[in-house]
Structures are given as structure tokens and as C-alpha cells.
PDB file of C-alpha atoms in Angstrom:
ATOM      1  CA  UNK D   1      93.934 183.743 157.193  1.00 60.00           C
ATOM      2  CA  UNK D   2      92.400 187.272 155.786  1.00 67.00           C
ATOM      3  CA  UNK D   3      93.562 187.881 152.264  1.00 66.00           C
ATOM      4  CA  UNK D   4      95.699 191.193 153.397  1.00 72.00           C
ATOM      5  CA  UNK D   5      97.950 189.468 156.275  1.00 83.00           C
ATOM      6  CA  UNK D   6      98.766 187.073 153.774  1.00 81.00           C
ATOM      7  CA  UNK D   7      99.712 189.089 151.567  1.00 83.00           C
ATOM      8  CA  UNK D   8     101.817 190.713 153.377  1.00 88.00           C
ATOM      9  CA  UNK D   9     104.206 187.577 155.019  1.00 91.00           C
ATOM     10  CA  UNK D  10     104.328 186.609 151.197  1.00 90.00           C
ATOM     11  CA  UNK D  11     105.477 189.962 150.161  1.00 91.00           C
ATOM     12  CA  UNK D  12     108.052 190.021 153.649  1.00 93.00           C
ATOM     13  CA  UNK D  13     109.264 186.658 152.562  1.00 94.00           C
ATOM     14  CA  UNK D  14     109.830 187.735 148.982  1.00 94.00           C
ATOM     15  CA  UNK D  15     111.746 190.618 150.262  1.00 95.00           C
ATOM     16  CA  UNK D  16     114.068 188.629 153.105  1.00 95.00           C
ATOM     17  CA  UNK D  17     114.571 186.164 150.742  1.00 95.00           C
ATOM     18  CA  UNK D  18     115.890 188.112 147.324  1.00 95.00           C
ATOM     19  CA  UNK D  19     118.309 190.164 150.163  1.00 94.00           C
ATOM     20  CA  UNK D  20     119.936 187.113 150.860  1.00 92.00           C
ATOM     21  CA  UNK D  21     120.354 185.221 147.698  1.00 94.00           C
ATOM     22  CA  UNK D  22     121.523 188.767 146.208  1.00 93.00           C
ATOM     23  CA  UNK D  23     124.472 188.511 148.963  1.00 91.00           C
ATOM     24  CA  UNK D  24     125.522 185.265 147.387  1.00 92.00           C
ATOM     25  CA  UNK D  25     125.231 186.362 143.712  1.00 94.00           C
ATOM     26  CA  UNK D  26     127.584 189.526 144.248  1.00 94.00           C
ATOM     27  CA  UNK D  27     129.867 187.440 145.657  1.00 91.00           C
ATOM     28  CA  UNK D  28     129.295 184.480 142.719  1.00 93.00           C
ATOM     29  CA  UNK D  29     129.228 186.973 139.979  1.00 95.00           C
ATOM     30  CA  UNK D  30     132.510 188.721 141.555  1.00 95.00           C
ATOM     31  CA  UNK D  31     134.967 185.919 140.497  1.00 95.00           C
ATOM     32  CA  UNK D  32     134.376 186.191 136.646  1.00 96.00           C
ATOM     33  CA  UNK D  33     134.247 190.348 137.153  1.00 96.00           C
ATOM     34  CA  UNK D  34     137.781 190.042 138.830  1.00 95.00           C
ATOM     35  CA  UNK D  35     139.171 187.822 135.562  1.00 94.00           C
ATOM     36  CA  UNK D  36     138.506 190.559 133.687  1.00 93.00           C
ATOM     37  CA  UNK D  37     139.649 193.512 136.042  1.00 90.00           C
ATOM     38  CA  UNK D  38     143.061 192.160 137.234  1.00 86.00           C
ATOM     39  CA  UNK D  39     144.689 188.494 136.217  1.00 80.00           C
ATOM     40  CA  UNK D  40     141.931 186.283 134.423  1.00 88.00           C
ATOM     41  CA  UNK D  41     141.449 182.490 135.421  1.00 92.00           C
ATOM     42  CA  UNK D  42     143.456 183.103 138.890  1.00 92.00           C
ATOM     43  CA  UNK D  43     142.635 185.313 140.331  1.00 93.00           C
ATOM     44  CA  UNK D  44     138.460 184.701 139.487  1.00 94.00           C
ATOM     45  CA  UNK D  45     139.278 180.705 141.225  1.00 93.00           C
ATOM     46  CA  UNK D  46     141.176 182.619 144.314  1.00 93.00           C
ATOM     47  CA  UNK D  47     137.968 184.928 144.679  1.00 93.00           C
ATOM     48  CA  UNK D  48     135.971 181.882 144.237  1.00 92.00           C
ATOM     49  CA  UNK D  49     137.516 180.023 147.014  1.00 90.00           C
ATOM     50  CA  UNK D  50     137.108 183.363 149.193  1.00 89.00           C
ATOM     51  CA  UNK D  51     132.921 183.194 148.597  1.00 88.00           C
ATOM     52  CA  UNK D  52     132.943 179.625 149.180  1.00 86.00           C
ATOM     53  CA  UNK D  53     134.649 180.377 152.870  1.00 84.00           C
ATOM     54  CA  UNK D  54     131.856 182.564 153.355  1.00 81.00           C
ATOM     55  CA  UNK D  55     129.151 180.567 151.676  1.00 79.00           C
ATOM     56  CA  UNK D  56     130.226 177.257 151.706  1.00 75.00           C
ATOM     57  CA  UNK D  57     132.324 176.310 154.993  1.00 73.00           C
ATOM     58  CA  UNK D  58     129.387 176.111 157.211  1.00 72.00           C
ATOM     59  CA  UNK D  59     126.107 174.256 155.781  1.00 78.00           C
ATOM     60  CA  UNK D  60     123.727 176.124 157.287  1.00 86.00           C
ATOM     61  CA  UNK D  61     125.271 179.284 156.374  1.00 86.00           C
ATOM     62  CA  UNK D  62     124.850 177.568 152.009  1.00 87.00           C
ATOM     63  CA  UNK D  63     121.363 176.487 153.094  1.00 89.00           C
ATOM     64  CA  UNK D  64     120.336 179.915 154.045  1.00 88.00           C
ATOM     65  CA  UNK D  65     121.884 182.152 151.983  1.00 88.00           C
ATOM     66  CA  UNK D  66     121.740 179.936 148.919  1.00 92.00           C
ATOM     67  CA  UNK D  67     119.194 177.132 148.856  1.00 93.00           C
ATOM     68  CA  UNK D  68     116.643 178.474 151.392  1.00 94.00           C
ATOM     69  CA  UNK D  69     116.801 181.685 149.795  1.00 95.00           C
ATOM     70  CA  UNK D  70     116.513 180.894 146.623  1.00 95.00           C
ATOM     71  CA  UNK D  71     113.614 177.993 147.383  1.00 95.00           C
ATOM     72  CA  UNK D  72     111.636 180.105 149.027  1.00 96.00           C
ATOM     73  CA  UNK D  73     112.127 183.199 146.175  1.00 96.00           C
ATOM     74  CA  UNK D  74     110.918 180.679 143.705  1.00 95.00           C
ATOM     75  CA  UNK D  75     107.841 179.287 146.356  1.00 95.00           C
ATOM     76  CA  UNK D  76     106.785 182.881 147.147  1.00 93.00           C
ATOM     77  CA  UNK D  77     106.478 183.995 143.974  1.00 91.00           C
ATOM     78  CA  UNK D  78     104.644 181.370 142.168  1.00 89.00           C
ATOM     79  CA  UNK D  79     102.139 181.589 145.384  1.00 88.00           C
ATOM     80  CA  UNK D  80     101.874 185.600 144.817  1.00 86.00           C
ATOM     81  CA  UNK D  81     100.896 185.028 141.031  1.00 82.00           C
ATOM     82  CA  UNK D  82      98.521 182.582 141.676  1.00 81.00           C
ATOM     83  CA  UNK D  83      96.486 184.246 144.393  1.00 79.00           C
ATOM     84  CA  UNK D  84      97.140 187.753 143.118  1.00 73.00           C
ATOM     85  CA  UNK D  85      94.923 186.290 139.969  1.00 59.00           C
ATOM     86  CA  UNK D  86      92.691 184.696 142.152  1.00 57.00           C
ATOM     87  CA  UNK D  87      92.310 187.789 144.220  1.00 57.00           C
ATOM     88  CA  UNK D  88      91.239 189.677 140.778  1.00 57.00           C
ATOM     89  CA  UNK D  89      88.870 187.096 139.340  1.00 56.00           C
ATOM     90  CA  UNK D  90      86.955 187.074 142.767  1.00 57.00           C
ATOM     91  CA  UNK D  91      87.169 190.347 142.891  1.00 58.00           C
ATOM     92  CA  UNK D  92      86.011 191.116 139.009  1.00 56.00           C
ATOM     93  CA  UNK D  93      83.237 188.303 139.698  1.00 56.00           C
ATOM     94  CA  UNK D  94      81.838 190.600 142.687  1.00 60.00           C
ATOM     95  CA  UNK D  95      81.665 193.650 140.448  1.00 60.00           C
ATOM     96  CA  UNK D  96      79.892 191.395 137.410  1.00 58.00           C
ATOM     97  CA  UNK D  97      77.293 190.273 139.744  1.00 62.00           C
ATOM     98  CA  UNK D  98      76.599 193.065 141.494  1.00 63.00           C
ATOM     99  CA  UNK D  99      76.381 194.985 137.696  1.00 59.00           C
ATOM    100  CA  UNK D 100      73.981 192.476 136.918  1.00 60.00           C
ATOM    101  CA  UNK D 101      72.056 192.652 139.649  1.00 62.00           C
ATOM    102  CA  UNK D 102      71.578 196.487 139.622  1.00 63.00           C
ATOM    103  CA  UNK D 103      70.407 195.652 135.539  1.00 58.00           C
ATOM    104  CA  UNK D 104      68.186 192.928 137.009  1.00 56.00           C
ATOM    105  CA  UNK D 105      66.486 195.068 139.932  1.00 55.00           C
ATOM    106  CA  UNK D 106      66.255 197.743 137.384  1.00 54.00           C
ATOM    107  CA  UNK D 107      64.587 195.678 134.570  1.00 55.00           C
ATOM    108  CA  UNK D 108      62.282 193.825 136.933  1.00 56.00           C
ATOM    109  CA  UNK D 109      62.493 191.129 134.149  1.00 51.00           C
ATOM    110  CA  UNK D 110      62.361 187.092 135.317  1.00 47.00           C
ATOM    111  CA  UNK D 111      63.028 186.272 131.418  1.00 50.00           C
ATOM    112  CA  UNK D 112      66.013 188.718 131.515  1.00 50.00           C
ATOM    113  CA  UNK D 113      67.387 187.384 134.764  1.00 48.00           C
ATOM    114  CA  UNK D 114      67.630 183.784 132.971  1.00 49.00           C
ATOM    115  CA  UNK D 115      68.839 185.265 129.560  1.00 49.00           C
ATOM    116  CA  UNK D 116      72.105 186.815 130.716  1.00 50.00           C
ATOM    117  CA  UNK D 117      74.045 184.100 132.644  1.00 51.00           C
ATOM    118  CA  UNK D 118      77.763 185.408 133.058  1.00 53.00           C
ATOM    119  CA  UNK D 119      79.665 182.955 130.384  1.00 59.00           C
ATOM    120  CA  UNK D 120      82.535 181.081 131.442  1.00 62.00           C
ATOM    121  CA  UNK D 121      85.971 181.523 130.815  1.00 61.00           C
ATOM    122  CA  UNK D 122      88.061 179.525 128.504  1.00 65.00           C
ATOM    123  CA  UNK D 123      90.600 177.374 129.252  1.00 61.00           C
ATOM    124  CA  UNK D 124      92.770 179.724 127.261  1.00 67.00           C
ATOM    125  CA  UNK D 125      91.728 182.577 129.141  1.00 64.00           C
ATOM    126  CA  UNK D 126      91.817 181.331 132.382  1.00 62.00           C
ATOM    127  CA  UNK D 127      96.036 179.721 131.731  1.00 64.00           C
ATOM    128  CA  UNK D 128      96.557 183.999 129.639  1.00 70.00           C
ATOM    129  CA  UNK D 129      95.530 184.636 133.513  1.00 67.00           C
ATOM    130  CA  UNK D 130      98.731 183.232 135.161  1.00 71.00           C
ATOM    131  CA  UNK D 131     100.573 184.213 132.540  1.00 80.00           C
ATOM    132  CA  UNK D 132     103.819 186.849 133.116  1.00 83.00           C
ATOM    133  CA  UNK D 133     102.711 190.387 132.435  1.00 85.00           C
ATOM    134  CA  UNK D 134     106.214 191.875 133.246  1.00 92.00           C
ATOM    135  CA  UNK D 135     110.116 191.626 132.056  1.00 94.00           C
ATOM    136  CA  UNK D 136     110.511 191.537 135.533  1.00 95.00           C
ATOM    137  CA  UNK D 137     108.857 188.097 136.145  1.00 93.00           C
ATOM    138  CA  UNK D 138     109.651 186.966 132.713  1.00 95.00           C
ATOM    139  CA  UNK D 139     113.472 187.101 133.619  1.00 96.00           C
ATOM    140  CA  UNK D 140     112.733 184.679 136.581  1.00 95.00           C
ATOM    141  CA  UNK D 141     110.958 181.922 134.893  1.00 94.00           C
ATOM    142  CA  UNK D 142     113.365 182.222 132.078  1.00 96.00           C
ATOM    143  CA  UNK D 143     116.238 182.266 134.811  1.00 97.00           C
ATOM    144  CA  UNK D 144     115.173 179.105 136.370  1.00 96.00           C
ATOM    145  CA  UNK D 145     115.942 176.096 133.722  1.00 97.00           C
ATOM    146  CA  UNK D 146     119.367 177.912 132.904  1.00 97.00           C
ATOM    147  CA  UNK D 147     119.736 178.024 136.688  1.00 97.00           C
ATOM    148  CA  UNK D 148     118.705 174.695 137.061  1.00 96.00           C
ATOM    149  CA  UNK D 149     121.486 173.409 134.797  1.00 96.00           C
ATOM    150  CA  UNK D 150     124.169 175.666 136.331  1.00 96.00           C
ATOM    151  CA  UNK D 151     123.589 173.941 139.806  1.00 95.00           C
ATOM    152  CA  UNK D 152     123.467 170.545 138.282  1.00 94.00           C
ATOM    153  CA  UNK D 153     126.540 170.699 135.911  1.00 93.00           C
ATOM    154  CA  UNK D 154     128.483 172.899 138.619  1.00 92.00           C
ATOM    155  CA  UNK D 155     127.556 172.281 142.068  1.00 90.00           C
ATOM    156  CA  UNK D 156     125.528 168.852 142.375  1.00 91.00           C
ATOM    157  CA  UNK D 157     127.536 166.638 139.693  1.00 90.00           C
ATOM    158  CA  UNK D 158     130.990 167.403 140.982  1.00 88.00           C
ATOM    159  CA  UNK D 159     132.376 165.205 143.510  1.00 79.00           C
ATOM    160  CA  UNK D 160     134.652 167.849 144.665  1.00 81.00           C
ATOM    161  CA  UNK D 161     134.778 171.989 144.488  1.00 83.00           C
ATOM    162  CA  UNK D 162     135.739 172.708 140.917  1.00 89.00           C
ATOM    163  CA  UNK D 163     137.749 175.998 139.638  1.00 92.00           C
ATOM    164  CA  UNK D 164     136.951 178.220 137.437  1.00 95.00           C
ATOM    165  CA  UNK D 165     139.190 175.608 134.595  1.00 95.00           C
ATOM    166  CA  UNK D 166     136.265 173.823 134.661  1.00 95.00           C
ATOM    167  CA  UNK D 167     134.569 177.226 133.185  1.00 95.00           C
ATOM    168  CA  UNK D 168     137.575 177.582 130.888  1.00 95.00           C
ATOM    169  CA  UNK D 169     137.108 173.367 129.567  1.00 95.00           C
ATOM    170  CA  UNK D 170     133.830 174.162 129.018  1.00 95.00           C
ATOM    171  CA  UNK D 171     133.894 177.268 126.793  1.00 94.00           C
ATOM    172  CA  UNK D 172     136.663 175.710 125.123  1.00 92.00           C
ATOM    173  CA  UNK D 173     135.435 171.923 124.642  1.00 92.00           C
ATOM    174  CA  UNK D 174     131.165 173.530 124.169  1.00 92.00           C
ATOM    175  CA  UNK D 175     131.817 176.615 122.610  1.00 90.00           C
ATOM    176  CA  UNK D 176     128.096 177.322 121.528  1.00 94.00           C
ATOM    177  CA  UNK D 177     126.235 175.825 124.113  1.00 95.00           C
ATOM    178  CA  UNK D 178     128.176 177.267 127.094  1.00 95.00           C
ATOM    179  CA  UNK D 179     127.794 180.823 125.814  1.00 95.00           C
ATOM    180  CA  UNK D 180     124.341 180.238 125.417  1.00 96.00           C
ATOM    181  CA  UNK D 181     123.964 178.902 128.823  1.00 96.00           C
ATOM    182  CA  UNK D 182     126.010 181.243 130.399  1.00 97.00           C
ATOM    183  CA  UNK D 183     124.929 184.464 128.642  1.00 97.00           C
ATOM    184  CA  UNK D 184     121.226 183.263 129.462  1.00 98.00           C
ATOM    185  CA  UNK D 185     122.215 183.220 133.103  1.00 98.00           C
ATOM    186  CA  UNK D 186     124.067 186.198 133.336  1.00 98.00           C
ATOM    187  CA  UNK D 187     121.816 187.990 131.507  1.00 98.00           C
ATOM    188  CA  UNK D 188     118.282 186.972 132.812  1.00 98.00           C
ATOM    189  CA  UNK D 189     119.408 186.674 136.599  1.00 97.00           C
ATOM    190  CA  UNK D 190     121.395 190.266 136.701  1.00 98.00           C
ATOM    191  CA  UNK D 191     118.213 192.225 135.032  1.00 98.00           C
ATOM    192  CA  UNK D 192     115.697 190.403 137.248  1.00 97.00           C
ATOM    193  CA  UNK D 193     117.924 191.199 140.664  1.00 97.00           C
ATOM    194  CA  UNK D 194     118.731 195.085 139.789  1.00 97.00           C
ATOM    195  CA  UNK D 195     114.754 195.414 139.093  1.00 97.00           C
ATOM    196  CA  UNK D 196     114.220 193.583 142.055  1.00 95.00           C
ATOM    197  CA  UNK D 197     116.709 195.665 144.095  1.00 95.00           C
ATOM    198  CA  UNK D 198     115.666 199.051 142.779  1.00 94.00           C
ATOM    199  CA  UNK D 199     111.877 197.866 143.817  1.00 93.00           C
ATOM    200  CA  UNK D 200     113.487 197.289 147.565  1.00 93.00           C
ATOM    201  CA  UNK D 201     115.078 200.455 147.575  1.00 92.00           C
ATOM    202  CA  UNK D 202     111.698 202.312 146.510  1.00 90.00           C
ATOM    203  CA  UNK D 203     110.185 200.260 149.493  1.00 89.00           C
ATOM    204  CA  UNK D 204     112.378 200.907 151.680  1.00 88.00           C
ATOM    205  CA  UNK D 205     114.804 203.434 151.402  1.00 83.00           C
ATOM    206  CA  UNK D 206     115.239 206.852 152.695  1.00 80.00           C
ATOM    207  CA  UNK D 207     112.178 208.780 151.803  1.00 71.00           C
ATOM    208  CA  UNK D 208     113.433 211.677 150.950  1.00 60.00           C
ATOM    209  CA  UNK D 209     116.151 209.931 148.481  1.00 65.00           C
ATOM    210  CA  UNK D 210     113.891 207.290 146.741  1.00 64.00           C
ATOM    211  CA  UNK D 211     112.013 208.096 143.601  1.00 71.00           C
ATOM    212  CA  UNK D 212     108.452 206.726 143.671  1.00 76.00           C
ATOM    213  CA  UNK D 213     107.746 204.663 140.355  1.00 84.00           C
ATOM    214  CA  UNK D 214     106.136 201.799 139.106  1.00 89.00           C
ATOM    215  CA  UNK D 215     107.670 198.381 137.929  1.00 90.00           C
ATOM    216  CA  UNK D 216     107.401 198.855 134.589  1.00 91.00           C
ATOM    217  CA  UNK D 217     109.218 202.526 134.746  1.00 92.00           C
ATOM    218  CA  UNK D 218     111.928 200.437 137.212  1.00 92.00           C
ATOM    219  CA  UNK D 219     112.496 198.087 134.366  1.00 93.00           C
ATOM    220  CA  UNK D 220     112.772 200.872 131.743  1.00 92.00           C
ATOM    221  CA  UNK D 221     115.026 203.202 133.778  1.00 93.00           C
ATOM    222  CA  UNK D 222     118.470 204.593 132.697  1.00 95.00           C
ATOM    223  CA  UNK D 223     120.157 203.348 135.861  1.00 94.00           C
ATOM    224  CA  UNK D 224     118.722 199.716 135.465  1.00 96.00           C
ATOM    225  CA  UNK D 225     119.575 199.350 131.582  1.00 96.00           C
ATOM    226  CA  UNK D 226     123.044 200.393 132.239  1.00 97.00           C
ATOM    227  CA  UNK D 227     123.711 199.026 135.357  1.00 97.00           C
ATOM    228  CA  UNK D 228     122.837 195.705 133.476  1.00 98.00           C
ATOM    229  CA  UNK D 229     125.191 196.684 130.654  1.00 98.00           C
ATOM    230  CA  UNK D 230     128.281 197.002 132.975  1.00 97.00           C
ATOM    231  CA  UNK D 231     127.789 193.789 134.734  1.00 97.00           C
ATOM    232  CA  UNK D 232     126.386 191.389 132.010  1.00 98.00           C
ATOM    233  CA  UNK D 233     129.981 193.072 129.703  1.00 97.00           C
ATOM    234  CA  UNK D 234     132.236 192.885 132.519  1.00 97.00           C
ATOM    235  CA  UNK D 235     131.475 189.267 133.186  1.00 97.00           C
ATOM    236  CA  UNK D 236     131.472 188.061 129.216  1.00 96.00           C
ATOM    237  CA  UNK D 237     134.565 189.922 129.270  1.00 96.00           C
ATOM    238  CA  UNK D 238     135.880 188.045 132.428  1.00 96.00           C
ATOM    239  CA  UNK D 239     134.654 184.582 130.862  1.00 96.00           C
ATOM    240  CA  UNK D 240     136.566 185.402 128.010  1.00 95.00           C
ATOM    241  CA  UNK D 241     139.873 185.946 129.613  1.00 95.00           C
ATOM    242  CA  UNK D 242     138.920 182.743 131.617  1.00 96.00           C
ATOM    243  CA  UNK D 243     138.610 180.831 128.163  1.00 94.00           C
ATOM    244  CA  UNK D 244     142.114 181.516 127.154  1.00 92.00           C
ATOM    245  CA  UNK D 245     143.441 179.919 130.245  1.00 92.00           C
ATOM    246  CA  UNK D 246     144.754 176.285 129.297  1.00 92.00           C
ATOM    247  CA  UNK D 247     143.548 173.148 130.976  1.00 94.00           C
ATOM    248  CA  UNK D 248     146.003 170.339 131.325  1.00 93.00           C
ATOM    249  CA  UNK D 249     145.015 167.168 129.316  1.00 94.00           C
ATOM    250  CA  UNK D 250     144.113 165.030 132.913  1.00 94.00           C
ATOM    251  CA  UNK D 251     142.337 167.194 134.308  1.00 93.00           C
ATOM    252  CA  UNK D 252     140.499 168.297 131.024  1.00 94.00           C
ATOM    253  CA  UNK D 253     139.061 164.194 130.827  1.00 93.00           C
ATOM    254  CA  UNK D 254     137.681 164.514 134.282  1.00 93.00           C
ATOM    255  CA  UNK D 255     135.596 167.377 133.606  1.00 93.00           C
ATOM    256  CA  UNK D 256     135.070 165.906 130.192  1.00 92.00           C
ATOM    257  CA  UNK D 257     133.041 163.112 132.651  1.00 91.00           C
ATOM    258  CA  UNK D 258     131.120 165.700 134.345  1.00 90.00           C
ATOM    259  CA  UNK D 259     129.990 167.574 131.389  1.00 88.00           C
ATOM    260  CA  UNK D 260     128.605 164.268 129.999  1.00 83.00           C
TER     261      UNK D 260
END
């Protein structure tokens, strides 16, 4: 398959897929938010169970919105960084020969010919290649392990649909770690989705409303730093109120099992 189609389904898939998982985070990341706009642990576990009707009801509506989406987020963008730097070392390697040809034709030189072989990168060098250049795609690999834990602890380990007591047990009963985990979260998964989203609307949105600008002024812009403010303060703030809700002693030593 030539280099530029697929490129191109990659960069289609990328987009497709961070759509829908974003449609499942507003919803997610709308519980906590309502805690701290209107009546705290209630009303975030009634806006909960309103998502999951959406999300959750149907199976194949959670495994495309939620698991497919997200899989193939995570697939497509490993893929992209590792023939994007594959793409530039063949392409860098082309130029270097073709330099050292021109020298070689020029020179006329057997002797020289031999005496400048290209050298060959380190193993350091060639693992700095794959390596995150961005705060864009350094929020996503940082997002993952938190993320990883979030589905295990939350989604996977529970026999049945938890509320959001279990959040309040767990700031209460892990007071350290469960800020950690959740501020991590919060904080690594909103700033990589609002870059992500402001990207999308550069791509794609009305042309004579979008601003054209590169990642790197996306992640520095006004409108990204304080859109991330408002959502990473309203949900701490949210989590907070949901910490102050009491958990009765039974149902505190069940999620005591799943938090083991």
C-alpha cells in the first residue's frame, strides 16, 4: 500500500475514533461536573446512571463508543509514530546518499568513496527517534497507565455498576493515592482531548471561522489553557463535594474488597 493512502486511513481512523471516545468522556466527565454545580454525590450517580443508558445498555453501543474507540485511538497512534519515523529516516537516508554521491561524482576519488561510509545510528539514537516530541502525545502515553487502572479498579473488578460512593470510599479510605490517580486522569486526558479537538476543528471546520496553526501553538493557546482550567477545577471541585458524602459501614467493606 503507497506510503500516502496509508497515511491517510491512519489519520481518518485517528480522527473517527477520538470523535467517538470524546462523546463518552463528556458524558463520563459530566457526573463529577454536576456534584459540584447542583447537589454533590446524587445527583453526579443519577447523571451517571443517565450515560450508562446511553453507553452502557446496549453492548455494541460500549464497544464502539468506548472500547473500539479508544483501542483503535491507542493502535493508530502508536502505528503513526512509528512509520512517521520510519518515513523520515528513509527519507533523510535518500538525501545522505544522494549528498554523498554528488561529493563522490565530484571528487572522482575510489579511496574517498571507501573512506566516508555513512555511520550507524546508536541504539540511543535510534529509541530518542520514537520518542514523544509534543505535550500533545506526551499526555496520551502518560494517560494510558492511569487509564488503565481506572478501568480495572472501576469498570472490570466490579461485579456490578458501582456509584459514585465508591468514588467517595475511595477518597476517603486512599486519600493520597486517589487524588493522585484521579488528578493524573483528569488532568492528562482533558488537555490531550481539547488539543486534539481544537486540531479537528482546524481540519475541519468552517474555513472562514478556523484559525490555521500548528500543534504546538494549539497546545499553547489561551482557549486551550483555560478551557483545561475550567474543567480539570470544576471536576476536583465536584470530587470534593463527592468526598464529603458518607458511605454506610456495609457497603464501605465491599468496596473495601474491590479496592484490594
Amino acid at each position: 500500500m503507497p506510503v500516502a493512502r496509508l497515511s491517510a486511513i491512519l489519520d481518518a481512523l485517528q480522527d473517527i475514533s477520538s470523535l467517538s471516545f470524546s462523546s463518552f468522556l463528556i458524558i463520563h466527565l459530566s457526573a463529577p461536573v454536576s456534584a459540584f454545580v447542583w447537589a454533590g454525590e446524587s445527583t453526579a450517580s443519577s447523571v451517571q446512571l443517565l450515560g450508562r443508558v446511553w453507553y452502557q445498555d446496549s453492548r455494541i453501543r460500549e464497544l464502539i463508543f468506548v472500547w473500539g474507540s479508544l483501542g483503535v485511538h491507542v493502535l493508530v497512534g502508536v502505528v503513526k509514530r512509528i512509520t512517521r519515523v520510519d518515513r523520515v529516516r528513509r527519507i533523510r537516508d535518500e538525501l545522505e546518499r544522494s549528498a554523498k554521491q554528488s561529493e563522490q561524482d565530484v571528487e572522482g576519488s575510489l579511496d574517498n568513496r571507501k573512506g566516508r561510509a555513512t555511520p550507524r545510528p546508536t541504539l540511543r539514537q535510534a529509541l530518542r527517534a520514537y520518542t514523544p516530541r509534543t505535550w500533545h502525545a506526551w499526555s496520551a502515553y502518560l494517560t494510558i497507565p492511569f487509564l488503565m487502572d481506572h478501568v480495572f479498579s472501576h469498570r472490570l473488578r466490579p461485579s456490578t455498576p458501582i456509584s459514585y460512593l465508591f468514588v467517595s470510599h475511595h477518597l476517603r479510605s486512599h486519600l493520597i493515592l486517589s487524588k493522585i490517580k484521579y488528578g493524573a486522569l483528569v488532568s492528562f486526558a482533558t488537555f490531550h482531548a481539547l488539543v486534539g479537538l481544537d486540531r479537528l476543528w482546524i481540519k475541519y471546520g468552517p474555513a472562514h471561522r478556523r484559525k490555521r496553526r500548528t500543534l504546538q501553538e494549539s497546545e499553547r493557546s489561551w482557549t486551550i489553557r483555560l478551557g483545561w482550567l475550567g474543567v480539570v477545577s470544576a471536576v476536583g471541585l465536584g470530587m470534593r463535594r463527592i468526598s464529603q458524602e458518607p458511605v454506610p459501614n456495609w457497603l464501605a467493606k465491599r468496596y473495601d474488597v474491590i479496592l484490594r
